[in-house]
CSV table of C-alpha atoms in Angstrom, one decimal:
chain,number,residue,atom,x,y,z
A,1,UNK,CA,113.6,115.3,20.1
A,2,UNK,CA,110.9,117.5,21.8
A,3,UNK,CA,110.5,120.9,21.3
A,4,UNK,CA,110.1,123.4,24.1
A,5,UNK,CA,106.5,123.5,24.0
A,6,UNK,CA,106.1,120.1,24.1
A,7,UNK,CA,108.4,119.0,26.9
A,8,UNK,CA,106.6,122.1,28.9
A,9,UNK,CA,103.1,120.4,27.6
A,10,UNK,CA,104.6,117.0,29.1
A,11,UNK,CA,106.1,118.5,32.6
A,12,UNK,CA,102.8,120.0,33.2
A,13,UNK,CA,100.4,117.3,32.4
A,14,UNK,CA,102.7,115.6,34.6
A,15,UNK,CA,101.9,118.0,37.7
A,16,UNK,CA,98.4,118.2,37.0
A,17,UNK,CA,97.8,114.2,36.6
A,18,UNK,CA,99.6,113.7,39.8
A,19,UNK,CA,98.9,116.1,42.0
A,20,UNK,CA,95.4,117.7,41.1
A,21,UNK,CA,92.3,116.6,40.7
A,22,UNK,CA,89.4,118.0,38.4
A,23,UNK,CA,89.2,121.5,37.9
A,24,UNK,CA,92.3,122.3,39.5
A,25,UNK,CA,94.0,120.7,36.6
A,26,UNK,CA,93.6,123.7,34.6
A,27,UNK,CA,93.7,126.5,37.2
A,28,UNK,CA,98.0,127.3,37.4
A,29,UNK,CA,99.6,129.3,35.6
A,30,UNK,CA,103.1,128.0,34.1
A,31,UNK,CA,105.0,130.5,36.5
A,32,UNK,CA,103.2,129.7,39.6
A,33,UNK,CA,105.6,128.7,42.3
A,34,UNK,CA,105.0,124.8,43.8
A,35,UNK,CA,105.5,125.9,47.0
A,36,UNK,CA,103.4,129.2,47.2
A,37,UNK,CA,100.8,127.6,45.9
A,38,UNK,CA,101.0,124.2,47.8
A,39,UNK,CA,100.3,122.5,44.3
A,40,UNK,CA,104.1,120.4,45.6
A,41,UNK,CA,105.2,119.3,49.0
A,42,UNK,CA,108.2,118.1,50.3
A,43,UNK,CA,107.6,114.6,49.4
A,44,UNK,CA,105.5,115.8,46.1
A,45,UNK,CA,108.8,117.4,45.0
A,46,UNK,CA,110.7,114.1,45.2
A,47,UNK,CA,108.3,112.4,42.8
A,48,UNK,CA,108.9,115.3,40.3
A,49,UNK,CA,112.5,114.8,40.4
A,50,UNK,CA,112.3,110.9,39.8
A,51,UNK,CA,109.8,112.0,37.0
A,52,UNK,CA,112.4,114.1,34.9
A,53,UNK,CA,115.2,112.0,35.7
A,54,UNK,CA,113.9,108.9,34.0
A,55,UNK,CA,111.6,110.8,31.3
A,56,UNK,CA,114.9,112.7,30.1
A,57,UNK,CA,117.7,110.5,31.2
A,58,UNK,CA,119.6,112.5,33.8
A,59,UNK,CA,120.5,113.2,37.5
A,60,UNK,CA,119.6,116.1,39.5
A,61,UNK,CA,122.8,116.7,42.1
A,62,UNK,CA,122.0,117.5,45.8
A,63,UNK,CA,123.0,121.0,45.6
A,64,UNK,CA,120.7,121.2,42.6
A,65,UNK,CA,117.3,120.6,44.4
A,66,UNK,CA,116.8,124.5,44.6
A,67,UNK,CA,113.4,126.4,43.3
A,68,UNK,CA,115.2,128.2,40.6
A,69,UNK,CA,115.6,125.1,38.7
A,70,UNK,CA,112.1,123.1,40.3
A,71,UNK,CA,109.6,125.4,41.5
A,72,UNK,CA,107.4,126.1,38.6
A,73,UNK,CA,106.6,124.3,35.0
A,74,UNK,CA,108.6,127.4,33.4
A,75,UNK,CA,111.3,127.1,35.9
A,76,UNK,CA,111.4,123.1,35.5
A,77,UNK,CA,111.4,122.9,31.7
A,78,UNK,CA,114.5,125.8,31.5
A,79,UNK,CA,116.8,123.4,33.9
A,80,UNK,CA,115.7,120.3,32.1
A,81,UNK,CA,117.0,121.9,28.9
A,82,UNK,CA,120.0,123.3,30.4
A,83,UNK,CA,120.7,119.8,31.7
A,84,UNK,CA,120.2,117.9,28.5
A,85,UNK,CA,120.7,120.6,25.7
B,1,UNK,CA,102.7,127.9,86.9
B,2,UNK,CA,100.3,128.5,83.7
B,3,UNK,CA,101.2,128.9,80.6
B,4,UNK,CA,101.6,132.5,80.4
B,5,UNK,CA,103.8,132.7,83.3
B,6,UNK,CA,106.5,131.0,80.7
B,7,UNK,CA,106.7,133.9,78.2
B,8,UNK,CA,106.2,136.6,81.6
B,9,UNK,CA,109.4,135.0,82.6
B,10,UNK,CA,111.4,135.4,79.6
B,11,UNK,CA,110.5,138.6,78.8
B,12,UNK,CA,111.6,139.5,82.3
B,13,UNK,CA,114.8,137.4,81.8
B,14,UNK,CA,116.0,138.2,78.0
B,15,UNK,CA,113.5,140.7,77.2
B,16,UNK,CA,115.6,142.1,74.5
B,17,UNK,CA,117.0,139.0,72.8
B,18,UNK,CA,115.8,137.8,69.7
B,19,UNK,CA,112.6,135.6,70.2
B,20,UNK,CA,111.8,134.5,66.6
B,21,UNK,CA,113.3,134.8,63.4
B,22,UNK,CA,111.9,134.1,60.0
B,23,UNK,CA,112.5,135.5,56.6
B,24,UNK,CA,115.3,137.7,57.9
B,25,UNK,CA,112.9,139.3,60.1
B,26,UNK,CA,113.7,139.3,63.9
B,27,UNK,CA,111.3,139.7,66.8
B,28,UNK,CA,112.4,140.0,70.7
B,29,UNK,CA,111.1,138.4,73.3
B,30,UNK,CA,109.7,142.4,74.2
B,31,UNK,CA,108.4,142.7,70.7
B,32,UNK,CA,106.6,139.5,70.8
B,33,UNK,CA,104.8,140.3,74.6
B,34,UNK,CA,103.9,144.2,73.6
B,35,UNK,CA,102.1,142.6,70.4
B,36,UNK,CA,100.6,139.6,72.3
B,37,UNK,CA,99.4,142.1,74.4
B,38,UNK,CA,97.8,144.5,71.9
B,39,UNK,CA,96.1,140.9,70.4
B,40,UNK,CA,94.6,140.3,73.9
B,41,UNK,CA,93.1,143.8,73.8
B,42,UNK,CA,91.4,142.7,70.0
B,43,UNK,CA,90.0,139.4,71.6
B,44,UNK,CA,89.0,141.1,75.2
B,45,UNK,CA,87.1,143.4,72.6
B,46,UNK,CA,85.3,140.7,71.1
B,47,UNK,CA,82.8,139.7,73.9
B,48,UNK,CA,83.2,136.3,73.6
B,49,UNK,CA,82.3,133.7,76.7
B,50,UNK,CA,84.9,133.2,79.2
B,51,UNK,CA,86.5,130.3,78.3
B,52,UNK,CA,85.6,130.9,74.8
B,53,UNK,CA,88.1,128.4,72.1
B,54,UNK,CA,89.7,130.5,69.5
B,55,UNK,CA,91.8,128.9,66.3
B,56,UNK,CA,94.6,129.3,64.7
B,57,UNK,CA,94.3,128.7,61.0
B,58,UNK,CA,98.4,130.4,60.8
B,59,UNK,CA,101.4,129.0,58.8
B,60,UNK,CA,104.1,128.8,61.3
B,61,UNK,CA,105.5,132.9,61.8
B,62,UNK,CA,105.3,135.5,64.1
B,63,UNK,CA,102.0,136.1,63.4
B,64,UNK,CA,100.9,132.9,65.1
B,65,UNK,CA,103.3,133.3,68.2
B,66,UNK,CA,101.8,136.9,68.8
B,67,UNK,CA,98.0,135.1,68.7
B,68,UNK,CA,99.2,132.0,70.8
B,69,UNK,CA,100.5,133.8,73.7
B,70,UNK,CA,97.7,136.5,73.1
B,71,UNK,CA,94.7,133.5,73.5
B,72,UNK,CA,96.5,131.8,76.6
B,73,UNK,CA,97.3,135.2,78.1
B,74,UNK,CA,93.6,136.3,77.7
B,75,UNK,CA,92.4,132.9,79.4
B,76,UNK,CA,90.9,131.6,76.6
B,77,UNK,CA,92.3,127.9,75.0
B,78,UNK,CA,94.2,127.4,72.1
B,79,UNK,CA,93.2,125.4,69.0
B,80,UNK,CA,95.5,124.9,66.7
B,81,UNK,CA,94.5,124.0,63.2
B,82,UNK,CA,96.0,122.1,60.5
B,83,UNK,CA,96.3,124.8,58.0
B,84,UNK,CA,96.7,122.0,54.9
B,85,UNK,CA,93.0,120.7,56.2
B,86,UNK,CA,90.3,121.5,53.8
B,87,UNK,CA,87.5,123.5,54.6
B,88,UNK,CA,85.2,120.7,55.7
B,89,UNK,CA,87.8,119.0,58.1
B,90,UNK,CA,88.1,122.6,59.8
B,91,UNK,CA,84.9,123.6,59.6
B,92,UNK,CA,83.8,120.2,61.5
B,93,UNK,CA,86.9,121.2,64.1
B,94,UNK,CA,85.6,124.5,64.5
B,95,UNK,CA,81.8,123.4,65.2
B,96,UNK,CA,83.3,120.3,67.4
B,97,UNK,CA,84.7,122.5,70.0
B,98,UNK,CA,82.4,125.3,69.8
B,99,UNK,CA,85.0,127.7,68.6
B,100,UNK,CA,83.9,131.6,68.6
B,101,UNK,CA,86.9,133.3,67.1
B,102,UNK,CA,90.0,132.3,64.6
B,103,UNK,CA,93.2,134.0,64.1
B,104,UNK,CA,93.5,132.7,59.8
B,105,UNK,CA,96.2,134.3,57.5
B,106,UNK,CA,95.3,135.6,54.1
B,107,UNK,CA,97.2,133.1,53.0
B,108,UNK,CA,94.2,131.0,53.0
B,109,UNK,CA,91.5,132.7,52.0
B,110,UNK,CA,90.0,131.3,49.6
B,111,UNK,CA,89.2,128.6,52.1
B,112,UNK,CA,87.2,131.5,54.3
B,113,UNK,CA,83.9,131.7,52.9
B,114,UNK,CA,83.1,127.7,52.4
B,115,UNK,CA,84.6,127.3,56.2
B,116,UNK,CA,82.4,130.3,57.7
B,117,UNK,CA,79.3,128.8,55.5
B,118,UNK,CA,79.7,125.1,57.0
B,119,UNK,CA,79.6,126.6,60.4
B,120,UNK,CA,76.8,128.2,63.2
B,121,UNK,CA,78.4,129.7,66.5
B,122,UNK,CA,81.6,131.1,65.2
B,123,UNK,CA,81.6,135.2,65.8
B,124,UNK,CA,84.7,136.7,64.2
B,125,UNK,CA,87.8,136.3,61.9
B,126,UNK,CA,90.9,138.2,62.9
B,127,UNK,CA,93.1,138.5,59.8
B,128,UNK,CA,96.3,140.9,58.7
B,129,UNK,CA,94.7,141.7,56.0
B,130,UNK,CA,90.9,142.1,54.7
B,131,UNK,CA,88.8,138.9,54.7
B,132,UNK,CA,86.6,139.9,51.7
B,133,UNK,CA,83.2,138.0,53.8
B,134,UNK,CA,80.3,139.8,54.1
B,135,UNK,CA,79.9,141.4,57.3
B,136,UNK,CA,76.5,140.1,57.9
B,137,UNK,CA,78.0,136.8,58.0
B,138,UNK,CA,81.0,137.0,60.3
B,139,UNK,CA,82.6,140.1,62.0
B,140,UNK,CA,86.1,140.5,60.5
B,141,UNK,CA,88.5,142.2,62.8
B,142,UNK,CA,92.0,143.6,60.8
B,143,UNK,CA,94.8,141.7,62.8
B,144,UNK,CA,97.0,144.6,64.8
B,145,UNK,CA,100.1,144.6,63.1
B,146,UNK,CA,103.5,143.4,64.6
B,147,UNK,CA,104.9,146.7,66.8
B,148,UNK,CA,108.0,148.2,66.0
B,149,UNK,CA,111.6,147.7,67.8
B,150,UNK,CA,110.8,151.3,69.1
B,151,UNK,CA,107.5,150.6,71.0
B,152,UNK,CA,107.8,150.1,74.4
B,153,UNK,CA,106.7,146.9,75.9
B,154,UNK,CA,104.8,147.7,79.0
B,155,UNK,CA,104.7,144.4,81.1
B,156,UNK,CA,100.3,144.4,82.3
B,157,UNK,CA,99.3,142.3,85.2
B,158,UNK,CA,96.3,140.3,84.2
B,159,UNK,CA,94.1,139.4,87.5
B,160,UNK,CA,94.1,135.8,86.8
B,161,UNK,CA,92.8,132.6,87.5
B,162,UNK,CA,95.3,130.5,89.0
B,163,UNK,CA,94.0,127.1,88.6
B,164,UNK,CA,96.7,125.7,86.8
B,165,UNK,CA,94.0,122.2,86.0
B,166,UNK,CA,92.3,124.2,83.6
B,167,UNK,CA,92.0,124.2,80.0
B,168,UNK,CA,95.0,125.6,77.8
B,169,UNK,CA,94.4,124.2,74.6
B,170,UNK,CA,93.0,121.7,72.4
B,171,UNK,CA,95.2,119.6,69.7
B,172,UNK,CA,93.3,117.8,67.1
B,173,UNK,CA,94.6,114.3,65.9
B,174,UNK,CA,95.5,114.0,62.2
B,175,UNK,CA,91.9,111.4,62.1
B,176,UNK,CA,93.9,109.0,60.8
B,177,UNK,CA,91.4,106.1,62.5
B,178,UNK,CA,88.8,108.0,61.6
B,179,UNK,CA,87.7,111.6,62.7
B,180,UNK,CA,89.9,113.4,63.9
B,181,UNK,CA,89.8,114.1,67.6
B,182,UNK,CA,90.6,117.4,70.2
B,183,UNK,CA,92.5,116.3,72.7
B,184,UNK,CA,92.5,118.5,75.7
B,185,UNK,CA,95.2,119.9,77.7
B,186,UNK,CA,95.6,122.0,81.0
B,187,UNK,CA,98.1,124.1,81.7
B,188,UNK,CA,99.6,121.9,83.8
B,189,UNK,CA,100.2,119.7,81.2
B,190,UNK,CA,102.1,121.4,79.0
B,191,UNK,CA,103.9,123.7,81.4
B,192,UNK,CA,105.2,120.5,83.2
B,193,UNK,CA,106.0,118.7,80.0
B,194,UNK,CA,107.7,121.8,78.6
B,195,UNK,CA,110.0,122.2,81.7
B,196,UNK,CA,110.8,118.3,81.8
B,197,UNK,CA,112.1,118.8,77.9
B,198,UNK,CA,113.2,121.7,78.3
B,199,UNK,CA,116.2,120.5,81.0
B,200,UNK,CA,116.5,117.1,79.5
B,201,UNK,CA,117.6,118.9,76.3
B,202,UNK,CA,119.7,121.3,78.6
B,203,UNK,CA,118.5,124.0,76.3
B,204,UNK,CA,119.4,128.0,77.5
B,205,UNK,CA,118.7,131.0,75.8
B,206,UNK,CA,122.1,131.0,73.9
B,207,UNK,CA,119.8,128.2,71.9
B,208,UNK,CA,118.7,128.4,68.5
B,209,UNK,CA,116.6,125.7,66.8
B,210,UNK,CA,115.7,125.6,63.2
B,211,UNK,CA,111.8,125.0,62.6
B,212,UNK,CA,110.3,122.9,60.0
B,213,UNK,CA,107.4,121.4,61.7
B,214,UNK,CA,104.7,123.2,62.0
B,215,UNK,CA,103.5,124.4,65.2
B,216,UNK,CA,100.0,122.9,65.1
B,217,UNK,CA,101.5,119.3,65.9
B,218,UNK,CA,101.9,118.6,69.4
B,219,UNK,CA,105.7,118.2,68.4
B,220,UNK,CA,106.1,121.6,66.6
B,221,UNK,CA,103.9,123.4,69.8
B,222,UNK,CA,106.8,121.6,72.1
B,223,UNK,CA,109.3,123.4,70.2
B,224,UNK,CA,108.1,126.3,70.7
B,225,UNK,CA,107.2,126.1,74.3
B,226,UNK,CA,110.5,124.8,75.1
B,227,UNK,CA,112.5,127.5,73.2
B,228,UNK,CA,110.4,130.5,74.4
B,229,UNK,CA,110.6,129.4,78.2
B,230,UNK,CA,114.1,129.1,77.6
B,231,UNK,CA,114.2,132.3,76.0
B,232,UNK,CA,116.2,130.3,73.1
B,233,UNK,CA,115.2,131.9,69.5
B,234,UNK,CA,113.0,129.8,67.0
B,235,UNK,CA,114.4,130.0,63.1
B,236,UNK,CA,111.3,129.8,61.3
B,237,UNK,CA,111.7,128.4,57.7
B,238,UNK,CA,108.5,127.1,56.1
B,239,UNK,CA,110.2,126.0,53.0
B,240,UNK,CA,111.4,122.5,53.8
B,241,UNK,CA,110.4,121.0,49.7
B,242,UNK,CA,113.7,122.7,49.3
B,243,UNK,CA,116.0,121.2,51.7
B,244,UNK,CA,119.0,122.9,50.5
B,245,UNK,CA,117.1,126.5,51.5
B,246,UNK,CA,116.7,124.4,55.1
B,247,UNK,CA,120.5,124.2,55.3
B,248,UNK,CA,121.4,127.9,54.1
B,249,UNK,CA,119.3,129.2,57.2
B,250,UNK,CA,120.7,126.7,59.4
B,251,UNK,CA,124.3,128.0,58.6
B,252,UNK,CA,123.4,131.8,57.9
B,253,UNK,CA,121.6,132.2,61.3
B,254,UNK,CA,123.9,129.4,63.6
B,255,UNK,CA,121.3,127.5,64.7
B,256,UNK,CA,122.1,125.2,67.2
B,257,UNK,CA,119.3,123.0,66.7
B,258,UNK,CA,117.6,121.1,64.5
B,259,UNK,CA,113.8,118.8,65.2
B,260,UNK,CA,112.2,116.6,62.7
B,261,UNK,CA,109.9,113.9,62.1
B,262,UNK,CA,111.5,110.9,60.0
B,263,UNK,CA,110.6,111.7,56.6
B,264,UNK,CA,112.5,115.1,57.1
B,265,UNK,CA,115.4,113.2,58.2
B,266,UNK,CA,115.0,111.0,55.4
B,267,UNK,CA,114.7,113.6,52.8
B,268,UNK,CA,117.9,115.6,53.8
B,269,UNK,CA,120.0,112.6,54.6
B,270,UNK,CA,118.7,111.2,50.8
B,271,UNK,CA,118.8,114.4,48.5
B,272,UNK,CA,120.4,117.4,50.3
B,273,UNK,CA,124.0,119.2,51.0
B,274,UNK,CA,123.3,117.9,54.4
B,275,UNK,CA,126.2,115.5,55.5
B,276,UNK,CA,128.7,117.7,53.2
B,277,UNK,CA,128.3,121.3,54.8
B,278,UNK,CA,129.5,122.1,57.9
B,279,UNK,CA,127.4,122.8,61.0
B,280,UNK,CA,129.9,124.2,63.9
B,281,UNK,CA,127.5,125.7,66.0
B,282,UNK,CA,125.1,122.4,65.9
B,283,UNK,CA,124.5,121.0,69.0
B,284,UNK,CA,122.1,118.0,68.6
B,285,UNK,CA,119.0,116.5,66.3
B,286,UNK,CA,115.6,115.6,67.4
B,287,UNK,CA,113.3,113.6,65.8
B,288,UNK,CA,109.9,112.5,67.6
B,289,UNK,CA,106.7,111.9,65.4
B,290,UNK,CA,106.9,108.0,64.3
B,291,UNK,CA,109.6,105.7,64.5
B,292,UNK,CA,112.8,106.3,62.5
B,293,UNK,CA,114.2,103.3,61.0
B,294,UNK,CA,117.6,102.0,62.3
B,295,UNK,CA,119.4,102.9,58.9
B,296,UNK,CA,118.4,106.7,58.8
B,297,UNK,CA,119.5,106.6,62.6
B,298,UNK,CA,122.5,105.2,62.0
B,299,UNK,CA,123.6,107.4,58.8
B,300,UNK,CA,122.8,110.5,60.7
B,301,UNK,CA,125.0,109.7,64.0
B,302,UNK,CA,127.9,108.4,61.3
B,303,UNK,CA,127.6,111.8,59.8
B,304,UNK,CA,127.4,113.5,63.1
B,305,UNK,CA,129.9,112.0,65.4
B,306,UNK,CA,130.0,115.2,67.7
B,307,UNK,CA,126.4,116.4,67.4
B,308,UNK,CA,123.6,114.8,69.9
B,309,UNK,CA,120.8,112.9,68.6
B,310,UNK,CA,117.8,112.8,71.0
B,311,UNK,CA,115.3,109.9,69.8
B,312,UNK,CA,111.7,111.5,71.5
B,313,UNK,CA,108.8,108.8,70.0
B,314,UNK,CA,107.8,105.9,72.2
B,315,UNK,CA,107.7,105.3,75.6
B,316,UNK,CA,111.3,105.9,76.0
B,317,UNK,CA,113.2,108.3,74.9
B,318,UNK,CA,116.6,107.3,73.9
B,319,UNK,CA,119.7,109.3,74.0
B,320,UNK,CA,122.4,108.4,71.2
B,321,UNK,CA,125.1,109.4,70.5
């Protein structure tokens, strides 16, 4: 089982490798929103879903594709765990 | 007719109904000419050459309406610029057409000072809020803000050129086959195409359609010509990665419209609320922008017995449904 930190560590390297490139890896913040930022787009947002459904085994619902449970690392991690824990 | 004469008329018309609303904020059709107006003034100001092309580096909001009618109004032509370019793609668009001035949002910039550097004849930046360049490199000019409900909208007779062949505005392609290219059209153009879609989607100004696309494709700027000549109301929501946000605004403010390009269709019909909420003030779908496979077609009209679906890419134009 991962701790906190380290599924955070893994949701993040996830949104760097895949939608940054060089420096820009290391430039957000944990809290910064996907869509202020444009670091996510519409499609972008799909691929993160199909990321932490089949990294930690579950579905996100319909009415669950909302910001308060996608639109940052912080904000990502917190639903996983709801979802799983 | 020119383009102008479209927003004239529906200020005239439904000068007090709602033109735009976005973020819960609500502009009339007077509100949106009195600020156009006071824009005009800011670019008249500018001494730029008649004829002069001035961007619009805007997110889809009020802001950019406001500067869109304020550039046509002030006989100048419209380039609209895709604001998820990066600064060498719109620094290449601006030097391409000669552009003097931009209307950019400070939403972008940090894009500002690589875009100004890449670029010669460009005279001045017109921005809500303070650029940050240095003045010896540009002339920033602080955008005038949106007028309040209070003001009063003084309609101003422009003396204008009435050649209705000339030059409204300039659309770049997406350069998809290589660079991207401006193409040009008159006012005739796009007053004529507006009116044609304008009474094939029987629209009237009890219309409301929600807006996703952005305004700088030649599908997102029909929208908004046909809505505002109709004096219909655009709901602006630029938050489309969140579908389910999509479909609170099209319930909360009644929209009875909705215009995508496949993938949005797509997207909602795949992973969204969509076909489980109810939409009783919905009148029809569009979707233009690339063809939309049979499937998503068919799920949509299956979901939407009673709603119209107009199918706008390719030669024809279908009517389903």
């Amino acid at each position: 089982m991962l701790t906190e930190t380290e599924m955070k560590q893994k949701i993040r390297d996830f949104i760097a490798e895949t939608f940054l490139i060089g420096d820009e890896q290391d430039s957000f913040e944990n809290t910064d929103s996907f869509m202020a930022t444009g670091i996510v787009d519409s499609t972008g947002i799909l691929e993160v879903v199909g990321f932490i459904e089949s990294e930690y085994e579950m579905t996100v619902e319909d009415d669950e594709m909302t910001p308060s449970n996608l639109d940052s690392v912080n904000n990502l991690t917190e639903f996983v765990i709801r979802k799983t824990g | 007719m020119k383009l102008p004469d479209l927003l004239a008329q529906a200020v005239e018309r439904y000068g007090s109904r709602i033109a735009i609303t976005h973020e819960n904020n609500h502009l009339s059709y007077e509100q949106l000419a009195a600020w156009a107006n006071n824009l005009s003034e800011q670019l008249r100001a500018l001494d730029l050459s008649s004829g002069a092309r001035i961007g619009l580096f805007l997110e889809n909001s009020s802001e950019y309406l406001a500067a869109f009618w304020a550039i046509c109004q002030s006989e100048f032509v419209i380039v609209p610029l895709d604001t998820s370019g990066s600064p060498e793609t719109i620094a290449s668009i601006i030097s391409d057409c000669d552009m003097e001035a931009i209307f950019a949002s400070p939403r972008f910039r940090r894009k500002f000072p690589d875009i100004i550097r890449r670029t010669k004849n460009l005279k001045a930046v017109i921005c809500s809020s303070p650029t940050g360049l240095e003045p010896d490199s540009i002339q920033s000019v602080l955008m005038a803000s949106m007028p309040s409900a209070t003001d009063i909208y003084a309609s101003k007779h422009h003396a204008r050129d009435d050649n209705t062949k000339s030059l409204a505005a300039i659309f770049y392609t997406s350069g998809s086959t290589g660079m991207s290219k401006g193409v040009m059209l008159s006012h005739e153009n796009l007053v004529t195409n507006t009116i044609a879609t304008l009474e094939y989607l029987d629209l009237t100004e009890n219309d409301s359609v929600m807006v996703v696309l952005p305004f700088y494709y030649i599908y997102g700027n029909s929208l908004l010509l046909t809505h505002i000549a109709a004096g219909a109301r655009l709901v602006i929501d630029n938050r489309f990665m969140y579908p389910e946000l999509i479909l609170d605004t099209m319930q909360n403010e009644k929209v009875t419209g909705f215009s995508g390009v496949p993938s949005n269709f797509t997207i909602m019909l795949g992973k969204s609320t969509l076909t489980e909420r109810e939409f009783p003030h919905l009148r029809y779908f569009t979707q233009a922008g690339g063809g939309m496979s049979p499937d998503t077609i068919r799920n949509l009209i299956e979901a939407f017995p009673d709603k119209q679906l107009f199918v706008m890419y390719g030669q024809l134009r279908r009517h389903l449904g």
